[in-house]
Amino acid sequence: MCGIVAYLGRKAAQPILIEGLKRLEYRGYDSAGIALLRNGGIFVKKTSGRIGALEQILDKAGNADVLGIGHTRWATHGEPNTINAHPHVDYTGKIAVVHNGIVENYSTLKTWLRSEGVAFVSQTDTEVIAHLIGYLYHHHDEAGAYGGQNRFEWAVQQALQKLHGTFGLAIVCSDFPDVLIGAKRGSPLILGVGEGEYILASDAAAIVEHTTRAIYLSDNEMVTVGPDGFYTKTINNVVVTKDLKEIEFSLDQIELGGFEHHMLKEIFEQPDSLSTCMGGRLDRQCGKIKLGGIADYLRELTQARHIIFAACGTAFHAGLVGEFLLEHLARVPAETEYASEFRYRNPIIGEGTLVIAISQSGETADTLAAVEQAKERGATVLGIVNVVGSTIARTTDAGIYLHVGPEIGVASTKAFTAQVAVLSMLAIELGRRRHISSDDAARYIDELARIPEKIGAILDQSDHIREIAAANIDKENWLFLGRGFNYPVALEGALKLKEISYIHAEGLPAAEMKHGPIALIADGMPAVFLATAGPQYDKIIGNIEEVRARGGRIIVVATEGNDEIRERADHLITIPDAPELFQPMLTAIPLQLLAYHAAVLRGHDVDKPRNLAKSVTVE
Ligand code: G6P
């Protein structure tokens, strides 16, 4: 949530900050700003709206400055106007900060600072951080000695020790025109280390253009970058040594590459992304799956009595598919929990319980909190994560990376199919160790390996799906219905449509329709049925007829070659034949395309949907 970028080097900071903010815009885009250090002062430009609006008000003089901080915001405290936009400058005019996260005790701190005569101008929690650092900086002699450290760093440490809540911060002080400080608790922060230049950012996407070498800060750590390099400490002033890591993706992976939107690019990447995700892991000859990241935990997984998936949003839907897969192939009881609920419950985590967090970004605050809660209760916690080196990837005991490259579109697509692919692999491997024969495992692996090549036939129907979206574009309420393995996909289809087209949609297990939602059906309301070949096909045909009889508009996703269903459907989309348990990786794709085309037809900004953010790093 929100994007932070800061630069210190020999080049002009302003264009680098703007370019970096554009790369981070998918994380938040309601207001933006930068602060540059110049001639002993801090120059701030900020505005409501997108980075494009910020560019309009930039000052050419900024092109000579070599130190600056920037921010693109997703509002938590205070409406997204210019005053509330970051950076925030303290009352002495010396300190500027950009912040991701939430200061939970901001109102107590604000009251105290006010009593000390500090005037506030915004409604943000972040302004408290700027004033607090400024106040401590100003009163350092009274506050105590700062033995050998520079006063700026001391003030930052003292302030951060008083903050409750989460932060990813970039901070500058006009008295130190060649020092940049970053600090982290709960929100990601990475320092890109180039040749004589440093880019501090909340996301590697803003760094890769300049360098692929980086350090990843852990919670309660800070980095001070100065003319002689950088050093890392805890916010309690204990020196920590961090290894330089290689950022594992390249610039072309985060560019549009001829597509109109990142979401469309990512939908079309799925044959490749799924092949990469599974490639090297499927051993068809031996009927085994190699999951190197969790090799040390396979025994524990095999003996598990209970597996809990914790996730949010689209990842939650992947978890539901995973639950069915584990039950079916490995006969292990599994359940999927919303991480936001799990973290506040009193979950039963006994001997043999394993928790698996699923997260594209690896930064979702609720999922991270669920991981921490499960660890506190003594569970082994594994992760299924896309972003390498992300907080969840580092906090879990071990994990499986998706390896699908960066996902920029706010609405998750290729991460979903890869999460399901990873869960399929896990279920086959555990199944082989617990329940099914090696021959059966080998057959499943063969079928799984063929999924990526089947996706092309679905992508070829993109124009046809666009026509279906166009024919129903005036409808404000949609239903998505599936059974068995396709029930979570129905939930995901409805979520996709809501997220980017702002059309109200509900996803349901098809049989539940009769317990209420059927009352909604009238006047050509679109109902999208996942009626692919499988054991419940006849049942879903019954559900289609029930909706048809009540005047619903029937959109069907069926298996290729099913001619019988044509007469029951107003619109038909087909997928290649595949075993029911692997169909979610296919049936999700037409629903992604349907949502995409509906959003474009309605004129929405697909990659930056209203009110959403790619990674929800606040509770
Ligand atoms: C946000 C995104 C969703 C995503 C969810 C969970 O809501 O907009 O696309 O599914 O967060 O994110 P995660 O990174 O944990 O998978």
XYZ file of C-alpha atoms and ligand atoms in Angstrom:
635
model
C 0.000 0.000 0.000
C 1.484 3.330 -0.974
C 4.828 3.443 -2.721
C 8.024 4.930 -1.363
C 11.105 5.782 -3.363
C 14.165 7.780 -2.344
C 17.411 8.505 -4.157
C 20.892 9.564 -3.083
C 23.693 9.596 -5.623
C 25.385 11.688 -8.253
C 22.523 11.938 -10.713
C 19.505 14.242 -10.667
C 17.123 12.789 -8.092
C 13.880 14.286 -9.443
C 13.489 12.260 -12.678
C 14.601 9.100 -10.877
C 11.976 9.648 -8.178
C 9.249 10.276 -10.757
C 10.187 7.200 -12.778
C 10.282 5.147 -9.561
C 6.893 6.455 -8.453
C 5.398 5.493 -11.805
C 6.674 1.966 -11.286
C 5.075 1.926 -7.839
C 1.835 3.579 -8.827
C 0.041 0.227 -8.752
C 0.479 0.273 -4.965
C -1.535 3.420 -4.428
C -2.490 6.338 -6.593
C -4.654 8.935 -4.926
C -1.975 11.569 -4.343
C 1.770 11.911 -4.751
C 4.714 14.081 -3.856
C 8.468 14.495 -3.644
C 10.904 16.419 -1.433
C 14.356 17.465 -2.640
C 17.286 18.825 -0.656
C 18.666 22.047 -2.066
C 20.875 24.830 -0.654
C 20.289 23.858 2.953
C 16.528 23.657 2.507
C 13.801 21.132 1.671
C 11.675 21.698 -1.430
C 8.375 19.854 -1.536
C 6.022 19.374 -4.475
C 2.863 17.385 -3.878
C -0.635 17.087 -5.198
C -3.771 14.999 -5.152
C -4.202 12.695 -8.125
C -1.746 10.532 -10.002
C 1.962 10.851 -10.755
C 1.009 12.541 -14.046
C -0.517 15.384 -12.015
C 2.654 15.664 -9.933
C 4.784 15.908 -13.077
C 2.771 18.929 -14.167
C 3.858 20.946 -11.133
C 7.524 19.980 -10.984
C 10.174 22.597 -10.850
C 13.051 22.390 -13.399
C 15.471 23.556 -10.707
C 14.889 20.139 -9.126
C 16.960 18.560 -11.865
C 20.176 19.587 -10.094
C 19.378 17.973 -6.742
C 20.920 14.626 -5.866
C 18.957 13.642 -2.757
C 15.202 13.285 -2.574
C 12.279 11.224 -1.313
C 8.971 10.460 -3.042
C 5.620 8.856 -2.306
C 2.467 7.697 -4.061
C -0.371 7.340 -1.594
C -3.285 5.059 -0.758
C -5.098 7.044 1.909
C -5.641 5.613 5.388
C -5.874 8.677 7.639
C -7.206 11.792 5.946
C -8.736 12.305 2.527
C -6.461 12.173 -0.515
C -5.918 15.908 -0.974
C -2.723 17.899 -1.461
C -2.209 18.729 2.219
C -2.479 15.100 3.248
C -0.165 13.943 0.452
C 3.380 12.949 1.443
C 6.134 14.082 2.021
C 5.322 15.662 5.369
C 7.671 18.260 6.776
C 8.082 18.954 10.499
C 7.312 22.263 12.189
C 10.974 23.351 12.094
C 11.093 22.809 8.320
C 14.191 20.614 8.639
C 12.802 17.085 8.501
C 10.797 15.505 5.660
C 9.319 12.004 5.701
C 7.424 9.659 3.419
C 5.628 6.803 5.123
C 3.811 3.548 4.430
C 1.864 1.981 7.264
C -0.218 3.226 10.160
C 0.816 4.957 13.383
C -1.586 3.485 15.903
C -0.739 5.870 18.764
C -0.762 8.949 16.555
C -3.521 10.645 18.462
C -1.681 10.382 21.827
C 1.514 11.652 20.211
C -0.367 14.422 18.444
C -1.956 15.612 21.691
C 1.415 15.671 23.417
C 3.160 17.473 20.532
C 0.331 20.022 20.427
C 0.780 20.632 24.135
C 4.408 21.375 23.323
C 3.266 24.022 20.850
C 3.595 22.051 17.612
C 0.962 23.017 15.016
C -0.445 20.342 12.693
C -1.625 21.060 9.166
C -2.847 17.689 7.853
C -5.155 14.922 9.039
C -2.523 12.232 8.539
C -0.856 10.006 11.073
C 2.410 10.491 9.171
C 2.691 14.148 10.104
C 3.172 13.001 13.708
C 6.339 11.168 12.666
C 7.806 14.261 10.999
C 7.059 16.491 14.007
C 8.238 13.922 16.514
C 11.584 13.522 14.774
C 11.798 17.320 14.403
C 10.957 17.874 18.061
C 13.539 15.373 19.283
C 16.121 16.724 16.846
C 15.495 20.214 18.140
C 15.537 19.189 21.811
C 18.382 16.695 21.625
C 20.439 18.370 24.332
C 17.582 18.227 26.782
C 16.613 14.735 25.737
C 20.030 13.331 26.472
C 23.413 12.631 24.995
C 23.653 11.135 21.541
C 27.133 9.703 21.995
C 28.966 9.834 18.712
C 25.948 9.451 16.488
C 24.795 12.200 14.340
C 21.907 14.068 15.772
C 19.597 13.248 12.884
C 20.007 9.502 13.267
C 19.583 9.770 17.033
C 16.332 11.731 16.665
C 14.971 9.172 14.187
C 15.774 6.300 16.528
C 14.202 8.005 19.521
C 11.073 8.803 17.538
C 10.693 5.314 16.095
C 10.973 3.779 19.539
C 7.902 5.794 20.537
C 5.788 4.723 17.538
C 3.209 1.944 17.755
C 2.038 0.458 14.491
C 3.771 -0.067 11.195
C 6.116 1.932 9.055
C 8.239 1.920 5.977
C 9.957 5.299 6.050
C 12.359 7.425 4.051
C 13.562 10.480 5.955
C 15.803 13.439 5.138
C 17.075 16.385 7.171
C 18.146 19.693 5.651
C 21.198 19.902 7.960
C 22.501 16.657 6.427
C 22.192 17.147 2.650
C 24.037 13.912 1.939
C 22.261 11.588 4.362
C 19.190 9.471 3.729
C 17.600 7.316 6.423
C 15.179 4.436 5.879
C 13.399 2.396 8.532
C 10.998 -0.516 8.548
C 8.427 -2.210 10.716
C 5.680 -4.144 8.998
C 5.969 -2.379 5.617
C 8.588 -3.493 3.110
C 11.730 -1.461 2.496
C 14.620 -2.331 0.213
C 17.868 -0.458 -0.391
C 19.174 -0.797 -3.941
C 22.949 -0.436 -3.926
C 24.333 0.911 -7.203
C 27.712 2.370 -8.229
C 27.905 5.453 -6.026
C 24.132 5.682 -5.832
C 21.359 4.284 -3.665
C 17.647 3.824 -4.257
C 15.537 3.137 -1.224
C 12.101 1.816 -2.135
C 9.138 -0.121 -0.869
C 9.262 -2.393 -3.904
C 12.050 -3.729 -6.088
C 10.140 -2.499 -9.175
C 11.470 1.002 -8.489
C 15.040 -0.243 -8.146
C 15.776 -2.701 -10.982
C 16.280 -0.010 -13.566
C 19.312 1.207 -11.579
C 20.746 -1.857 -9.896
C 19.886 -5.459 -9.095
C 21.890 -5.551 -5.852
C 19.877 -4.827 -2.755
C 19.497 -5.297 0.961
C 16.120 -6.118 2.462
C 15.502 -4.504 5.834
C 13.841 -6.543 8.562
C 11.372 -5.194 11.092
C 12.709 -2.575 13.480
C 15.788 -2.032 11.382
C 17.007 1.168 9.823
C 19.578 2.067 7.222
C 21.624 5.243 7.101
C 23.042 6.111 3.703
C 25.760 8.756 3.538
C 28.734 9.903 1.495
C 30.829 6.939 2.673
C 28.285 4.228 1.986
C 25.596 2.783 4.204
C 25.188 0.958 7.478
C 22.297 -0.821 9.142
C 21.197 -0.852 12.766
C 18.128 -1.681 14.744
C 16.036 1.265 15.819
C 17.541 0.600 19.278
C 20.988 1.346 17.897
C 22.359 -2.194 17.681
C 24.505 -2.662 14.573
C 23.223 -5.379 12.197
C 24.959 -6.775 9.140
C 22.865 -7.375 6.058
C 23.817 -9.417 3.001
C 23.504 -7.960 -0.453
C 20.919 -9.960 -2.420
C 20.277 -10.129 -6.140
C 16.868 -8.854 -7.300
C 15.551 -11.660 -9.436
C 13.532 -9.927 -12.089
C 14.327 -7.689 -14.988
C 12.920 -4.439 -16.296
C 11.023 -5.971 -19.247
C 8.998 -8.041 -16.797
C 7.464 -4.885 -15.385
C 6.867 -3.110 -18.691
C 3.742 -3.349 -20.822
C 5.472 -5.016 -23.774
C 2.852 -3.919 -26.321
C -0.190 -4.745 -24.185
C -2.673 -2.059 -23.286
C -2.700 -3.010 -19.630
C -0.552 -5.001 -17.220
C -3.574 -7.113 -16.336
C -4.057 -8.192 -19.956
C -0.335 -8.873 -20.308
C -0.406 -10.992 -17.169
C -3.496 -12.930 -18.334
C -1.724 -13.696 -21.613
C 1.490 -14.648 -19.814
C -0.206 -17.583 -18.109
C 0.905 -20.375 -20.473
C 4.496 -19.284 -19.812
C 4.147 -18.354 -16.173
C 2.563 -21.696 -15.316
C 5.276 -23.557 -17.256
C 7.945 -21.653 -15.354
C 6.202 -22.266 -12.050
C 6.026 -26.018 -12.648
C 9.107 -26.469 -14.840
C 11.890 -28.330 -13.097
C 9.539 -29.394 -10.338
C 7.652 -32.132 -12.177
C 9.519 -35.409 -12.456
C 7.234 -37.288 -14.805
C 9.501 -40.314 -15.052
C 9.605 -41.045 -11.337
C 6.131 -39.726 -10.647
C 7.558 -37.301 -8.085
C 7.393 -33.595 -7.515
C 10.472 -31.699 -6.385
C 9.675 -28.905 -3.996
C 13.161 -27.881 -2.897
C 12.033 -24.969 -0.739
C 10.125 -27.231 1.636
C 12.340 -30.330 1.363
C 13.137 -30.202 5.083
C 9.455 -30.122 5.969
C 8.092 -32.843 3.675
C 8.165 -35.427 6.410
C 6.236 -33.166 8.752
C 3.782 -32.337 5.966
C 3.297 -35.999 5.163
C 2.497 -36.723 8.795
C 0.332 -33.630 9.229
C -3.076 -34.193 10.783
C -4.459 -30.833 9.871
C -3.419 -28.183 7.369
C -4.702 -24.609 7.550
C -4.326 -22.181 4.653
C -4.362 -18.515 5.625
C -4.770 -15.916 2.895
C -6.694 -12.877 1.662
C -8.509 -11.947 -1.550
C -7.615 -13.987 -4.594
C -5.046 -15.995 -2.634
C -7.876 -17.102 -0.332
C -9.713 -18.517 -3.352
C -6.554 -20.387 -4.385
C -6.427 -21.734 -0.820
C -9.951 -23.092 -1.189
C -8.898 -24.985 -4.306
C -5.873 -26.223 -2.324
C -8.120 -27.467 0.447
C -10.113 -29.560 -2.026
C -6.931 -30.842 -3.681
C -5.352 -31.953 -0.410
C -8.545 -33.611 0.684
C -8.917 -35.390 -2.645
C -5.348 -36.476 -3.340
C -3.692 -36.659 0.054
C -6.693 -37.333 2.301
C -5.500 -34.815 4.832
C -8.016 -32.528 6.557
C -7.448 -29.011 5.317
C -9.263 -25.732 5.728
C -8.833 -22.265 4.347
C -9.185 -19.229 6.568
C -9.338 -15.533 5.834
C -6.096 -14.378 7.457
C -7.901 -11.359 8.882
C -10.251 -13.648 10.814
C -7.716 -16.304 11.711
C -5.415 -13.785 13.392
C -8.086 -12.746 15.900
C -9.598 -16.125 16.571
C -8.477 -18.719 19.029
C -7.502 -21.323 16.430
C -6.870 -24.888 17.452
C -3.262 -25.522 16.601
C -2.275 -28.845 18.016
C 0.304 -31.478 17.367
C 0.418 -32.152 13.641
C -1.153 -28.836 12.587
C 0.643 -27.019 9.800
C -0.214 -23.539 8.614
C 0.423 -22.460 5.026
C 0.225 -18.760 4.181
C -0.590 -17.941 0.559
C 0.277 -14.473 -0.693
C 1.317 -13.045 -4.044
C 3.076 -10.034 -2.564
C 4.279 -11.627 0.646
C 3.441 -8.348 2.359
C -0.286 -8.496 3.132
C -0.588 -7.295 6.732
C -3.323 -9.718 7.794
C -1.581 -12.725 6.265
C 1.665 -11.747 7.948
C -0.125 -11.378 11.281
C -1.687 -14.831 10.789
C 1.798 -16.250 10.207
C 3.054 -14.636 13.400
C 0.054 -15.812 15.393
C 0.490 -19.398 14.146
C 4.209 -19.335 14.954
C 3.522 -18.063 18.453
C 1.238 -21.032 18.956
C 4.003 -23.380 17.941
C 2.884 -24.326 14.431
C 5.269 -24.877 11.575
C 4.346 -22.214 9.050
C 5.087 -22.510 5.349
C 4.560 -19.915 2.640
C 3.365 -19.975 -0.951
C 4.596 -16.594 -2.097
C 5.501 -14.879 -5.345
C 7.733 -11.984 -4.332
C 11.176 -13.327 -3.519
C 12.584 -12.003 -0.244
C 9.238 -10.521 0.833
C 8.356 -10.338 4.512
C 6.106 -13.425 4.543
C 8.719 -15.383 2.587
C 11.258 -14.485 5.248
C 8.996 -14.935 8.256
C 7.750 -18.421 7.405
C 9.835 -21.501 8.227
C 10.114 -22.468 4.569
C 8.126 -22.098 1.407
C 7.478 -22.547 -2.267
C 7.904 -19.585 -4.583
C 5.522 -19.154 -7.505
C 8.265 -17.892 -9.841
C 5.836 -16.085 -12.142
C 7.677 -12.763 -12.156
C 6.239 -9.481 -10.924
C 2.471 -9.081 -10.995
C 1.661 -5.404 -11.508
C -2.075 -5.431 -12.340
C -3.918 -4.806 -9.083
C -6.389 -7.585 -9.892
C -4.424 -10.791 -9.424
C -4.431 -13.201 -12.382
C -1.250 -15.142 -13.102
C -0.528 -15.406 -9.375
C -3.866 -17.174 -8.852
C -3.243 -19.860 -11.458
C 0.313 -20.344 -10.169
C -0.888 -20.608 -6.558
C -3.284 -23.322 -7.706
C -0.457 -25.005 -9.648
C 1.756 -25.028 -6.539
C -1.086 -26.406 -4.448
C -1.714 -29.078 -7.096
C 1.949 -30.075 -6.965
C 1.913 -30.150 -3.178
C -1.242 -32.262 -3.141
C 0.145 -34.763 -5.658
C 3.413 -35.114 -3.745
C 1.696 -35.513 -0.380
C -0.804 -37.843 -2.045
C 2.027 -39.986 -3.367
C 3.549 -40.154 0.101
C 0.271 -40.852 1.891
C -2.425 -42.229 -0.245
C -2.042 -42.743 -3.995
C 0.266 -45.011 -5.967
C 3.312 -43.738 -7.847
C 1.580 -44.696 -11.090
C -1.420 -42.582 -10.227
C 0.879 -39.760 -9.179
C 2.660 -40.031 -12.541
C -0.684 -39.814 -14.355
C -1.639 -36.719 -12.386
C 1.730 -35.161 -13.129
C 1.204 -35.796 -16.841
C -2.168 -34.094 -16.749
C -0.806 -31.188 -14.727
C 2.106 -30.711 -17.110
C -0.348 -30.350 -19.997
C -2.310 -27.498 -18.400
C -0.120 -24.603 -19.667
C -0.433 -25.669 -23.327
C -4.229 -25.780 -22.990
C -4.482 -22.137 -22.020
C -3.795 -20.849 -25.545
C -7.171 -22.124 -26.780
C -8.885 -20.025 -24.092
C -6.859 -16.887 -24.785
C -7.845 -17.230 -28.465
C -11.437 -16.549 -27.380
C -10.564 -13.137 -25.954
C -12.465 -11.225 -28.685
C -15.470 -13.500 -28.291
C -15.408 -12.926 -24.517
C -15.225 -9.189 -25.167
C -18.450 -9.501 -27.182
C -20.107 -11.320 -24.306
C -19.045 -8.544 -21.948
C -20.339 -5.934 -24.416
C -23.704 -7.669 -24.768
C -24.206 -7.523 -21.003
C -22.398 -4.335 -20.141
C -25.539 -2.559 -18.936
C -26.195 -5.192 -16.261
C -25.352 -4.130 -12.725
C -25.680 -7.497 -10.956
C -24.084 -10.781 -11.961
C -23.918 -14.265 -10.494
C -21.020 -16.708 -10.834
C -21.851 -20.322 -10.103
C -19.736 -23.452 -9.901
C -19.570 -26.742 -8.091
C -16.740 -28.791 -6.646
C -13.327 -27.542 -7.740
C -15.011 -24.799 -9.737
C -16.820 -23.323 -6.756
C -13.752 -21.308 -5.620
C -13.319 -20.201 -9.232
C -16.878 -18.841 -9.192
C -15.912 -16.773 -6.131
C -12.799 -15.585 -7.935
C -14.762 -14.677 -11.103
C -17.136 -12.529 -9.067
C -14.242 -10.859 -7.239
C -12.486 -10.037 -10.519
C -15.619 -8.413 -11.951
C -16.206 -6.334 -8.815
C -12.595 -5.242 -8.491
C -12.118 -3.677 -11.873
C -15.504 -3.102 -13.501
C -17.329 -2.025 -10.286
C -20.241 -4.257 -11.264
C -21.833 -6.009 -8.335
C -21.285 -9.754 -8.520
C -21.744 -12.710 -6.242
C -19.970 -16.041 -6.480
C -21.678 -19.125 -5.106
C -21.563 -22.885 -5.007
C -24.293 -23.464 -7.576
C -26.569 -25.476 -5.293
C -26.658 -22.653 -2.730
C -28.444 -20.495 -5.279
C -31.751 -22.050 -4.252
C -31.243 -20.873 -0.684
C -31.712 -17.214 -1.421
C -29.864 -15.745 -4.408
C -32.374 -17.260 -6.862
C -34.749 -14.545 -5.673
C -32.532 -12.018 -7.475
C -32.937 -13.590 -10.881
C -35.048 -11.527 -13.259
C -34.815 -9.423 -16.392
C -31.851 -11.019 -18.060
C -29.554 -10.934 -15.036
C -26.286 -12.547 -16.186
C -25.422 -15.841 -14.512
C -22.027 -17.298 -15.368
C -21.997 -21.068 -14.968
C -18.860 -23.172 -14.803
C -20.366 -26.275 -16.400
C -17.294 -28.220 -17.407
C -17.026 -31.994 -17.652
C -16.955 -33.633 -14.254
C -18.953 -35.625 -11.758
C -21.340 -32.762 -10.995
C -22.033 -31.772 -14.593
C -25.639 -33.034 -14.561
C -26.329 -31.176 -11.355
C -25.119 -27.915 -12.758
C -27.255 -28.392 -15.871
C -30.189 -28.534 -13.471
C -29.076 -25.207 -11.963
C -28.766 -23.660 -15.420
C -32.340 -24.657 -16.222
C -33.570 -23.152 -12.959
C -32.024 -19.802 -13.836
C -33.170 -19.982 -17.456
C -36.733 -20.646 -16.373
C -36.652 -17.411 -14.350
C -35.372 -15.186 -17.127
C -31.654 -15.117 -16.311
C -29.071 -14.611 -19.048
C -26.961 -17.788 -19.225
C -23.220 -17.512 -19.831
C -21.593 -20.921 -19.760
C -17.994 -22.055 -19.531
C -18.056 -25.637 -20.801
C -15.661 -28.275 -22.058
C -14.796 -28.207 -25.769
C -16.963 -30.540 -27.833
C -20.010 -30.222 -25.599
C -22.614 -29.355 -28.240
C -25.529 -30.322 -26.092
C -25.046 -27.278 -23.893
C -25.261 -24.735 -26.729
C -29.049 -24.693 -26.742
C -29.132 -23.962 -23.013
C -26.688 -21.048 -23.186
C -27.057 -17.457 -24.351
C -23.265 -17.292 -24.538
C -20.757 -20.115 -24.577
C -17.034 -20.133 -23.791
C -15.061 -23.363 -23.986
C -12.006 -24.782 -22.259
C -9.989 -27.810 -23.360
C -10.746 -31.022 -21.539
C -8.838 -31.593 -18.298
C -9.403 -33.582 -15.110
C -11.834 -31.818 -12.826
C -9.252 -31.227 -10.106
C -6.979 -29.216 -12.423
C -9.736 -27.290 -14.193
C -9.502 -24.186 -11.953
C -6.306 -23.180 -13.784
C -8.364 -23.150 -16.993
C -11.817 -21.973 -15.910
C -10.358 -18.940 -14.114
C -8.987 -17.549 -17.355
C -12.234 -16.754 -19.239
C -13.495 -15.092 -16.057
C -10.364 -12.948 -15.888
C -10.916 -11.931 -19.507
C -14.610 -11.245 -18.931
C -13.809 -8.895 -16.045
C -11.017 -7.255 -18.019
C -13.166 -6.538 -21.066
C -16.118 -5.364 -18.963
C -13.848 -2.891 -17.170
C -12.359 -1.567 -20.412
C -15.827 -1.261 -21.973
C -16.946 0.727 -18.960
C -13.955 3.006 -19.380
C -12.195 2.130 -16.131
C -8.487 2.209 -15.436
C -7.994 -1.538 -15.253
C -4.558 -1.517 -13.656
C -5.513 1.058 -11.040
C -9.020 0.251 -9.886
C -10.866 2.661 -7.623
C -10.021 2.387 -3.909
C -7.889 -0.749 -4.280
C -4.194 -1.354 -3.844
C -2.025 -4.201 -5.022
C -0.708 -5.056 -1.655
C -2.670 -4.309 1.492
C 0.035 -3.622 4.041
C -2.320 -2.097 6.593
C -4.895 -3.963 8.606
C -5.258 -7.138 -2.537
C -5.129 -7.337 -4.032
C -5.658 -8.708 -4.416
C -4.940 -9.792 -3.633
C -5.036 -9.543 -2.132
C -4.105 -10.466 -1.360
O -6.597 -7.067 -2.188
O -5.833 -6.333 -4.725
O -5.466 -8.917 -5.799
O -5.500 -11.029 -3.933
O -4.626 -8.215 -1.822
O -2.783 -10.145 -1.706
P -1.551 -11.099 -1.590
O -0.398 -10.276 -2.085
O -1.417 -11.449 -0.132
O -1.814 -12.288 -2.423
